Amino acid sequence: MTVITRFAPSPTGYLHIGGIRTALFSWAFAKKNKGKFFLRIEDTDLDRSTPEAIDVIKDGMSWLNLDYDGDIIYQTQRQDQYKKFINYLLDNGMAYYCYASKEELDNLRAIQVEKGLKPKYDGRWRPEVGKDLPNAPKDRNPVIRFKNPSTGKVTWKDLVKSHITFDNEELDDFIISRSDGTPTYNFCVVIDDWQMKVTHVIRGDDHINNTPRQINLLNALEAPIPNYAHLSMIHGADGQKLSKRHGAISVTSYRDDGYLPEAINNYLARLGWSHGDDEIFTTSQFCDWFDFEHITSSAAQFDIEKLNWLNSHYIKHTDTAELVNILKKNSNLAKVTPEQKSMLIGATELYKDRENNLNDFIKNIDYFFNKPSGNDELMKKYFNEDSGRLIKIFTDKITEIVWSDEGLNQYLKEFVKSNEIKFPQIAMPLRIILTGTDHTPSVGSIIFLLGLDEFKSRVKKYL
């Protein structure tokens, strides 16, 4: 059997963390088994589906390197297939027209709720032997309902949740075609998964209630039943449903907010799945290790601090030349001149062990290429007559040393010793003058990268 999985988002909003985790798990399982992974866009909700949302889905998949097989499958391009099988069910007595109005159904629901019953369609238009149906209203377009089995049970062994059973009596005759003739989600999914020969349906556990309906439809069509794996939801650190304040934003927003795709993939892989105590691993390792046995059946918790920690790790371990290209993309660093290239490489190397976010990284090395604006508060704190005297002495003698990173840092140490001062007395004023902030790496390394002329230019302003 060739393993076939799919990711089937609806383009009615942004592609969020929960959705992309589903894509990642589906992709990894297909890769592990040398199978196929398809991308299907479930765009039958014409009022809410947008081209922009489709672009975000494709953009997010591309950014995270989740490649899919073949062309993207769009449900709006498969309407003929859906109608063919709806007619098949009608012709074989497994579906029927229902003329119940919205008002009738609302009233039915209100009565059932009042009586403490589970709201469900009562089968008033369902054909039965010996049952007389009302005359069809001529001024009303009917929906088409699937004739769900009225007895028995639907049971499947979920790859995450173990055995799940529903009584057919709990399931009503759900709509498979709306009054305007458009097929519904539950019907389209069944036909698509069947015709795409999907072997494993991996999705969120908010779809569990749809699964028995889809299994009954597949049985009616004499189609094979795929394996189902329902992933638990992702909650915030406070245990509540994930929302925008927890990080439930478009996955491409994480790219815009300064995260590396490797960090996102690694983090999502550990969000509800584990491989022993391993915290950091490549997507290749994840594919090799992935299994359903180690997916937790309880909700996973989103932790932005852990994501930041992982992002820091991947920034630190990214090749400097590659990191320079990443930092230059879509930022002011793209305007760095050829003469400044070595300074950009050096600044990247200097800061890569300190940063956990690309945007902060870009902001923090900006002073190398743009003179910092004065910071009155820091100047008042660190700059005085004595510090000005020390900086002048330091500057006058700096031309006498060998211009190198090691030489400048050694000069700073010797200067502190020979002038019998504490290191911050010279380092902090220099740091403020050169960078505009009091939190930086080695001052000697910064002076080296700026170069003698730029160093003198910035110091002169304050002397």
Short mmCIF file of C-alpha atoms in Angstrom, two decimals:
data_model
loop_
_atom_site.label_atom_id
_atom_site.label_comp_id
_atom_site.label_asym_id
_atom_site.label_seq_id
_atom_site.Cartn_x
_atom_site.Cartn_y
_atom_site.Cartn_z
CA MET A 1 0.00 0.00 0.00
CA THR A 2 1.29 3.45 -0.90
CA VAL A 3 0.72 5.82 1.99
CA ILE A 4 -1.18 8.91 0.83
CA THR A 5 -1.91 11.86 3.10
CA ARG A 6 -3.33 15.30 2.46
CA PHE A 7 -3.58 18.75 3.96
CA ALA A 8 -6.97 20.29 3.21
CA PRO A 9 -7.34 23.84 4.55
CA SER A 10 -10.29 26.12 3.86
CA PRO A 11 -9.19 29.54 2.53
CA THR A 12 -11.63 31.43 4.74
CA GLY A 13 -9.07 32.94 7.11
CA TYR A 14 -5.40 32.83 7.98
CA LEU A 15 -3.34 29.64 8.10
CA HIS A 16 -2.68 29.33 11.83
CA ILE A 17 -0.35 27.24 13.99
CA GLY A 18 -2.87 24.42 14.48
CA GLY A 19 -3.42 24.08 10.75
CA ILE A 20 0.24 24.09 9.83
CA ARG A 21 0.99 21.49 12.53
CA THR A 22 -1.56 19.22 10.84
CA ALA A 23 0.20 19.82 7.53
CA LEU A 24 3.60 19.06 9.10
CA PHE A 25 2.45 15.77 10.64
CA SER A 26 0.73 14.68 7.41
CA TRP A 27 3.80 15.61 5.38
CA ALA A 28 6.18 13.81 7.76
CA PHE A 29 4.15 10.60 7.77
CA ALA A 30 4.09 10.51 3.97
CA LYS A 31 7.84 11.21 3.80
CA LYS A 32 8.64 8.53 6.36
CA ASN A 33 6.71 5.93 4.35
CA LYS A 34 7.95 7.13 0.95
CA GLY A 35 4.36 7.95 0.12
CA LYS A 36 2.57 10.97 -1.32
CA PHE A 37 1.38 14.17 0.28
CA PHE A 38 -1.25 16.32 -1.43
CA LEU A 39 -2.46 19.87 -0.89
CA ARG A 40 -6.22 20.30 -1.34
CA ILE A 41 -7.92 23.68 -1.07
CA GLU A 42 -11.47 23.29 0.24
CA ASP A 43 -12.86 26.45 -1.32
CA THR A 44 -16.54 25.54 -1.73
CA ASP A 45 -17.58 28.32 0.68
CA LEU A 46 -17.66 30.90 -2.10
CA ASP A 47 -18.77 33.76 0.13
CA ARG A 48 -15.83 33.45 2.54
CA SER A 49 -13.03 31.92 0.45
CA THR A 50 -10.57 34.49 -0.87
CA PRO A 51 -7.61 34.42 -3.28
CA GLU A 52 -5.55 36.19 -0.61
CA ALA A 53 -6.15 33.35 1.87
CA ILE A 54 -5.12 30.81 -0.77
CA ASP A 55 -1.91 32.76 -1.39
CA VAL A 56 -1.16 32.73 2.36
CA ILE A 57 -1.59 28.95 2.44
CA LYS A 58 0.79 28.46 -0.47
CA ASP A 59 3.22 31.02 0.92
CA GLY A 60 3.23 29.39 4.36
CA MET A 61 3.78 25.91 2.95
CA SER A 62 6.62 27.17 0.76
CA TRP A 63 8.29 29.08 3.63
CA LEU A 64 8.28 25.96 5.83
CA ASN A 65 9.51 23.78 2.94
CA LEU A 66 6.48 21.48 3.12
CA ASP A 67 6.52 20.33 -0.49
CA TYR A 68 3.49 18.52 -1.89
CA ASP A 69 3.01 16.12 -4.79
CA GLY A 70 1.38 17.14 -8.04
CA ASP A 71 -0.80 20.20 -8.53
CA ILE A 72 -2.98 21.78 -5.88
CA ILE A 73 -6.47 20.29 -5.88
CA TYR A 74 -9.32 22.82 -5.71
CA GLN A 75 -12.79 21.64 -4.73
CA THR A 76 -14.44 24.32 -6.87
CA GLN A 77 -12.97 22.53 -9.89
CA ARG A 78 -14.55 19.21 -8.93
CA GLN A 79 -18.24 20.08 -8.86
CA ASP A 80 -19.12 17.61 -11.61
CA GLN A 81 -17.74 14.73 -9.53
CA TYR A 82 -19.75 15.75 -6.48
CA LYS A 83 -22.98 16.06 -8.45
CA LYS A 84 -22.41 12.66 -10.06
CA PHE A 85 -22.23 10.90 -6.71
CA ILE A 86 -25.10 12.89 -5.21
CA ASN A 87 -27.26 11.67 -8.09
CA TYR A 88 -26.00 8.14 -7.50
CA LEU A 89 -27.15 8.27 -3.89
CA LEU A 90 -30.54 9.72 -4.93
CA ASP A 91 -31.05 7.07 -7.61
CA ASN A 92 -30.25 4.28 -5.16
CA GLY A 93 -32.48 5.51 -2.35
CA MET A 94 -29.57 6.54 -0.10
CA ALA A 95 -30.35 10.26 -0.26
CA TYR A 96 -33.54 12.30 -0.56
CA TYR A 97 -34.94 15.80 -1.05
CA CYS A 98 -35.94 17.72 2.05
CA TYR A 99 -38.23 20.75 1.80
CA ALA A 100 -38.23 21.74 5.48
CA SER A 101 -37.90 25.51 5.82
CA LYS A 102 -35.46 27.27 8.11
CA GLU A 103 -38.36 28.39 10.29
CA GLU A 104 -39.58 24.80 10.67
CA LEU A 105 -36.13 23.57 11.64
CA ASP A 106 -35.59 26.44 14.09
CA ASN A 107 -38.91 25.64 15.73
CA LEU A 108 -38.05 21.94 15.88
CA ARG A 109 -34.73 22.73 17.53
CA ALA A 110 -36.34 25.03 20.10
CA ILE A 111 -38.85 22.32 21.09
CA GLN A 112 -36.11 19.69 21.43
CA VAL A 113 -33.96 21.99 23.56
CA GLU A 114 -36.93 22.82 25.76
CA LYS A 115 -37.53 19.10 26.32
CA GLY A 116 -33.84 18.50 27.09
CA LEU A 117 -33.31 16.49 23.90
CA LYS A 118 -30.28 16.56 21.63
CA PRO A 119 -31.18 18.81 18.67
CA LYS A 120 -31.34 16.82 15.43
CA TYR A 121 -33.34 16.63 12.24
CA ASP A 122 -36.44 14.50 12.79
CA GLY A 123 -36.56 12.84 9.37
CA ARG A 124 -39.86 14.43 8.36
CA TRP A 125 -39.00 14.18 4.64
CA ARG A 126 -37.15 10.87 4.92
CA PRO A 127 -38.79 8.22 2.68
CA GLU A 128 -39.82 5.08 4.54
CA VAL A 129 -41.94 2.08 3.63
CA GLY A 130 -45.57 2.89 4.45
CA LYS A 131 -44.83 6.54 5.22
CA ASP A 132 -46.81 9.27 3.48
CA LEU A 133 -44.76 12.36 2.70
CA PRO A 134 -46.26 15.87 2.37
CA ASN A 135 -46.65 17.42 -1.04
CA ALA A 136 -43.46 19.20 -2.10
CA PRO A 137 -43.81 23.00 -1.90
CA LYS A 138 -43.44 24.49 -5.38
CA ASP A 139 -41.97 27.76 -4.10
CA ARG A 140 -39.09 26.20 -2.19
CA ASN A 141 -35.80 24.72 -3.40
CA PRO A 142 -35.00 21.55 -1.44
CA VAL A 143 -31.77 20.47 0.16
CA ILE A 144 -30.55 16.90 -0.30
CA ARG A 145 -29.97 14.80 2.80
CA PHE A 146 -28.02 11.59 3.19
CA LYS A 147 -30.16 8.73 4.47
CA ASN A 148 -28.02 7.83 7.46
CA PRO A 149 -28.47 4.32 8.95
CA SER A 150 -31.02 4.60 11.77
CA THR A 151 -29.63 1.70 13.81
CA GLY A 152 -26.27 0.19 14.63
CA LYS A 153 -22.97 1.81 15.52
CA VAL A 154 -20.02 3.42 13.78
CA THR A 155 -16.68 2.38 15.26
CA TRP A 156 -13.14 3.07 14.20
CA LYS A 157 -9.73 2.73 15.79
CA ASP A 158 -8.33 6.23 15.82
CA LEU A 159 -4.54 6.33 15.50
CA VAL A 160 -4.36 8.93 18.27
CA LYS A 161 -7.55 8.59 20.33
CA SER A 162 -7.86 4.75 20.19
CA HIS A 163 -11.35 3.24 19.69
CA ILE A 164 -14.22 5.67 19.12
CA THR A 165 -17.87 4.64 18.76
CA PHE A 166 -21.01 6.57 17.79
CA ASP A 167 -24.58 5.27 17.81
CA ASN A 168 -26.26 5.91 14.49
CA GLU A 169 -29.34 7.00 16.40
CA GLU A 170 -27.36 10.06 17.51
CA LEU A 171 -26.61 11.04 13.92
CA ASP A 172 -29.28 12.75 11.87
CA ASP A 173 -29.70 12.78 8.11
CA PHE A 174 -27.20 15.52 7.37
CA ILE A 175 -27.32 17.75 4.32
CA ILE A 176 -25.05 16.80 1.41
CA SER A 177 -26.31 19.44 -1.03
CA ARG A 178 -27.65 22.90 -0.19
CA SER A 179 -30.78 24.44 -1.65
CA ASP A 180 -28.66 26.30 -4.22
CA GLY A 181 -27.21 22.99 -5.43
CA THR A 182 -23.74 23.36 -3.89
CA PRO A 183 -22.38 20.28 -2.08
CA THR A 184 -21.49 20.48 1.61
CA TYR A 185 -18.16 19.96 3.37
CA ASN A 186 -18.83 16.46 4.68
CA PHE A 187 -19.80 15.21 1.24
CA CYS A 188 -16.95 16.82 -0.70
CA VAL A 189 -14.36 15.51 1.76
CA VAL A 190 -15.59 11.96 1.33
CA ILE A 191 -15.48 12.06 -2.47
CA ASP A 192 -12.08 13.77 -2.51
CA ASP A 193 -10.43 11.40 -0.03
CA TRP A 194 -11.84 8.42 -1.90
CA GLN A 195 -10.79 9.54 -5.37
CA MET A 196 -7.39 10.74 -4.17
CA LYS A 197 -6.91 7.30 -2.55
CA VAL A 198 -6.03 8.89 0.78
CA THR A 199 -4.93 6.19 3.21
CA HIS A 200 -4.46 8.34 6.33
CA VAL A 201 -6.60 11.33 7.27
CA ILE A 202 -4.70 13.41 9.84
CA ARG A 203 -6.66 16.37 11.19
CA GLY A 204 -7.76 18.19 14.33
CA ASP A 205 -10.04 16.49 16.85
CA ASP A 206 -12.70 19.13 16.18
CA HIS A 207 -13.52 16.88 13.21
CA ILE A 208 -14.28 13.80 15.29
CA ASN A 209 -18.04 14.38 15.07
CA ASN A 210 -17.76 14.51 11.27
CA THR A 211 -15.96 11.18 11.04
CA PRO A 212 -18.93 8.80 11.68
CA ARG A 213 -20.99 10.67 9.08
CA GLN A 214 -18.16 10.39 6.57
CA ILE A 215 -17.65 6.70 7.32
CA ASN A 216 -21.35 6.01 6.73
CA LEU A 217 -21.15 7.87 3.41
CA LEU A 218 -18.09 5.86 2.37
CA ASN A 219 -19.89 2.64 3.27
CA ALA A 220 -22.90 3.71 1.20
CA LEU A 221 -20.60 4.31 -1.77
CA GLU A 222 -18.80 1.00 -1.12
CA ALA A 223 -15.55 2.94 -0.82
CA PRO A 224 -12.57 1.99 1.39
CA ILE A 225 -12.33 3.59 4.83
CA PRO A 226 -9.07 5.46 5.44
CA ASN A 227 -7.19 5.45 8.73
CA TYR A 228 -8.08 8.43 10.92
CA ALA A 229 -5.78 10.30 13.29
CA HIS A 230 -7.34 13.18 15.20
CA LEU A 231 -4.86 15.59 16.76
CA SER A 232 -5.76 17.34 19.99
CA MET A 233 -6.19 21.08 20.02
CA ILE A 234 -3.46 23.56 20.94
CA HIS A 235 -4.07 25.68 24.03
CA GLY A 236 -2.28 28.70 25.42
CA ALA A 237 0.00 28.46 28.44
CA ASP A 238 -3.04 29.32 30.59
CA GLY A 239 -4.89 26.22 29.38
CA GLN A 240 -7.42 28.23 27.41
CA LYS A 241 -8.24 27.80 23.73
CA LEU A 242 -5.52 29.31 21.57
CA SER A 243 -6.32 32.88 20.57
CA LYS A 244 -4.48 35.83 19.04
CA ARG A 245 -3.07 36.82 22.42
CA HIS A 246 -1.47 33.35 22.68
CA GLY A 247 -0.01 33.41 19.17
CA ALA A 248 -2.92 32.18 17.05
CA ILE A 249 -1.93 34.31 14.08
CA SER A 250 -1.15 33.52 10.48
CA VAL A 251 1.87 31.26 10.19
CA THR A 252 3.45 33.76 7.78
CA SER A 253 3.25 36.33 10.57
CA TYR A 254 5.90 34.32 12.40
CA ARG A 255 8.17 34.81 9.40
CA ASP A 256 7.42 38.54 9.48
CA ASP A 257 8.03 38.56 13.24
CA GLY A 258 11.58 37.25 12.88
CA TYR A 259 11.38 33.45 13.18
CA LEU A 260 13.30 30.91 11.11
CA PRO A 261 11.29 28.15 9.40
CA GLU A 262 13.51 25.50 11.02
CA ALA A 263 12.53 26.80 14.46
CA ILE A 264 8.82 26.76 13.61
CA ASN A 265 8.97 23.21 12.23
CA ASN A 266 10.99 21.94 15.19
CA TYR A 267 8.64 23.63 17.66
CA LEU A 268 5.47 22.33 16.01
CA ALA A 269 6.91 18.82 15.81
CA ARG A 270 7.23 18.82 19.60
CA LEU A 271 3.79 20.34 20.09
CA GLY A 272 1.88 17.19 20.98
CA TRP A 273 4.50 14.65 19.83
CA SER A 274 7.75 13.50 21.38
CA HIS A 275 10.80 11.37 20.71
CA GLY A 276 12.20 10.63 24.14
CA ASP A 277 13.89 13.70 25.57
CA ASP A 278 14.96 15.07 22.19
CA GLU A 279 14.12 18.76 21.92
CA ILE A 280 16.17 19.89 18.93
CA PHE A 281 16.17 17.95 15.66
CA THR A 282 15.96 18.47 11.91
CA THR A 283 12.86 17.90 9.79
CA SER A 284 14.68 14.92 8.27
CA GLN A 285 15.07 13.37 11.72
CA PHE A 286 11.45 14.18 12.49
CA CYS A 287 10.31 12.31 9.38
CA ASP A 288 12.43 9.30 10.34
CA TRP A 289 11.14 9.24 13.92
CA PHE A 290 7.51 10.24 13.43
CA ASP A 291 4.83 7.82 14.61
CA PHE A 292 1.30 8.01 15.97
CA GLU A 293 2.13 6.15 19.17
CA HIS A 294 3.96 9.17 20.57
CA ILE A 295 1.30 11.75 19.79
CA THR A 296 -0.40 12.81 23.01
CA SER A 297 -4.18 12.50 23.14
CA SER A 298 -4.43 15.56 25.42
CA ALA A 299 -4.25 19.20 24.36
CA ALA A 300 -0.80 20.65 23.65
CA GLN A 301 0.22 24.00 25.14
CA PHE A 302 1.70 26.81 23.09
CA ASP A 303 4.73 28.34 24.81
CA ILE A 304 6.22 31.41 23.11
CA GLU A 305 9.28 31.31 25.38
CA LYS A 306 10.18 27.84 24.17
CA LEU A 307 9.70 28.92 20.56
CA ASN A 308 12.03 31.87 21.18
CA TRP A 309 14.60 29.51 22.71
CA LEU A 310 14.48 27.27 19.64
CA ASN A 311 14.71 30.27 17.33
CA SER A 312 17.80 31.40 19.22
CA HIS A 313 19.35 27.97 18.75
CA TYR A 314 18.78 27.97 15.00
CA ILE A 315 20.06 31.54 14.61
CA LYS A 316 23.19 30.59 16.52
CA HIS A 317 23.81 27.49 14.40
CA THR A 318 23.01 28.97 10.99
CA ASP A 319 26.06 29.46 8.79
CA THR A 320 27.08 33.12 8.99
CA ALA A 321 27.02 33.67 5.22
CA GLU A 322 23.53 32.17 5.00
CA LEU A 323 22.41 34.21 8.01
CA VAL A 324 23.68 37.40 6.35
CA ASN A 325 21.50 36.65 3.31
CA ILE A 326 18.49 36.03 5.55
CA LEU A 327 19.04 39.29 7.43
CA LYS A 328 19.42 41.27 4.20
CA LYS A 329 16.19 39.95 2.75
CA ASN A 330 13.34 42.44 3.08
CA SER A 331 15.26 44.76 5.44
CA ASN A 332 17.33 47.93 5.24
CA LEU A 333 20.43 45.74 5.34
CA ALA A 334 19.77 44.99 1.67
CA LYS A 335 21.17 48.49 1.01
CA VAL A 336 24.54 47.67 2.57
CA THR A 337 27.29 48.74 0.18
CA PRO A 338 30.00 46.37 -1.08
CA GLU A 339 32.47 48.28 1.13
CA GLN A 340 30.32 47.49 4.17
CA LYS A 341 29.97 43.78 3.37
CA SER A 342 32.81 42.66 5.64
CA MET A 343 31.37 44.78 8.47
CA LEU A 344 27.95 43.12 8.02
CA ILE A 345 29.55 39.67 8.12
CA GLY A 346 31.50 40.62 11.23
CA ALA A 347 28.46 42.16 12.95
CA THR A 348 26.42 39.05 12.17
CA GLU A 349 29.12 36.81 13.63
CA LEU A 350 29.40 39.06 16.68
CA TYR A 351 25.67 39.03 17.46
CA LYS A 352 24.46 35.60 16.34
CA ASP A 353 25.04 34.00 19.74
CA ARG A 354 22.99 36.71 21.48
CA GLU A 355 19.81 36.94 19.43
CA ASN A 356 16.57 34.94 19.49
CA ASN A 357 14.73 36.94 16.83
CA LEU A 358 15.75 38.09 13.36
CA ASN A 359 13.94 41.41 13.64
CA ASP A 360 15.73 42.23 16.89
CA PHE A 361 18.95 41.07 15.26
CA ILE A 362 18.50 43.57 12.42
CA LYS A 363 17.58 46.35 14.84
CA ASN A 364 20.52 45.65 17.14
CA ILE A 365 23.21 45.80 14.44
CA ASP A 366 21.76 48.85 12.69
CA TYR A 367 24.22 51.18 14.45
CA PHE A 368 27.06 49.73 12.40
CA PHE A 369 25.54 51.23 9.26
CA ASN A 370 23.66 54.23 10.64
CA LYS A 371 25.04 56.55 13.29
CA PRO A 372 22.94 56.16 16.45
CA SER A 373 20.89 59.07 17.69
CA GLY A 374 21.93 60.45 21.07
CA ASN A 375 20.44 58.98 24.21
CA ASP A 376 20.26 61.77 26.80
CA GLU A 377 19.37 59.46 29.66
CA LEU A 378 22.31 57.12 29.06
CA MET A 379 24.68 60.01 28.39
CA LYS A 380 23.71 61.60 31.69
CA LYS A 381 24.28 58.28 33.44
CA TYR A 382 27.65 57.33 31.93
CA PHE A 383 29.25 60.45 30.40
CA ASN A 384 30.98 63.13 32.51
CA GLU A 385 34.13 65.21 32.51
CA ASP A 386 36.28 62.32 33.69
CA SER A 387 34.91 59.88 31.13
CA GLY A 388 35.50 62.48 28.42
CA ARG A 389 39.14 62.79 29.54
CA LEU A 390 39.58 59.00 29.47
CA ILE A 391 38.03 58.67 26.03
CA LYS A 392 40.35 61.38 24.65
CA ILE A 393 43.41 59.58 26.01
CA PHE A 394 42.08 56.27 24.68
CA THR A 395 41.46 57.81 21.23
CA ASP A 396 44.83 59.55 21.00
CA LYS A 397 46.73 56.31 21.57
CA ILE A 398 44.50 53.96 19.53
CA THR A 399 46.46 54.61 16.34
CA GLU A 400 49.56 53.10 17.93
CA ILE A 401 48.13 49.56 18.15
CA VAL A 402 47.78 46.78 15.59
CA TRP A 403 44.24 47.11 14.20
CA SER A 404 42.63 43.75 14.93
CA ASP A 405 39.81 42.39 17.05
CA GLU A 406 42.23 40.77 19.45
CA GLY A 407 44.52 43.82 19.50
CA LEU A 408 41.72 46.26 20.35
CA ASN A 409 40.31 44.13 23.14
CA GLN A 410 43.81 43.71 24.55
CA TYR A 411 44.34 47.48 24.33
CA LEU A 412 41.16 48.03 26.37
CA LYS A 413 42.42 45.71 29.11
CA GLU A 414 45.81 47.38 29.21
CA PHE A 415 44.21 50.85 29.22
CA VAL A 416 42.10 49.94 32.25
CA LYS A 417 45.14 48.61 34.07
CA SER A 418 47.47 51.51 33.24
CA ASN A 419 44.91 54.16 34.20
CA GLU A 420 43.91 52.27 37.36
CA ILE A 421 40.19 52.37 36.54
CA LYS A 422 37.40 49.83 36.42
CA PHE A 423 36.48 48.45 33.00
CA PRO A 424 32.98 50.05 32.86
CA GLN A 425 34.49 53.52 33.35
CA ILE A 426 35.83 53.43 29.79
CA ALA A 427 33.71 50.70 28.22
CA MET A 428 30.26 52.12 29.04
CA PRO A 429 30.82 55.67 27.75
CA LEU A 430 32.37 54.23 24.57
CA ARG A 431 29.44 51.84 24.19
CA ILE A 432 26.91 54.69 24.46
CA ILE A 433 28.80 56.93 22.03
CA LEU A 434 29.37 54.23 19.42
CA THR A 435 26.10 52.28 19.61
CA GLY A 436 23.49 54.38 21.41
CA THR A 437 22.75 51.58 23.87
CA ASP A 438 24.30 50.07 26.98
CA HIS A 439 23.75 46.42 25.97
CA THR A 440 26.20 45.19 23.32
CA PRO A 441 28.90 42.58 22.82
CA SER A 442 32.60 43.39 23.26
CA VAL A 443 33.36 47.10 22.80
CA GLY A 444 36.77 46.26 21.33
CA SER A 445 35.13 44.07 18.67
CA ILE A 446 32.66 46.86 17.84
CA ILE A 447 35.51 49.38 17.42
CA PHE A 448 37.34 46.93 15.17
CA LEU A 449 34.32 46.42 12.90
CA LEU A 450 33.51 50.14 12.69
CA GLY A 451 37.06 50.92 11.60
CA LEU A 452 39.38 53.70 12.74
CA ASP A 453 37.84 56.51 10.68
CA GLU A 454 34.26 55.77 11.75
CA PHE A 455 35.36 55.31 15.35
CA LYS A 456 37.07 58.72 15.38
CA SER A 457 34.08 60.34 13.67
CA ARG A 458 31.64 59.14 16.33
CA VAL A 459 33.92 59.94 19.25
CA LYS A 460 34.75 63.41 17.93
CA LYS A 461 31.09 64.43 18.19
CA TYR A 462 31.24 64.05 21.96
CA LEU A 463 34.72 65.49 22.54
#
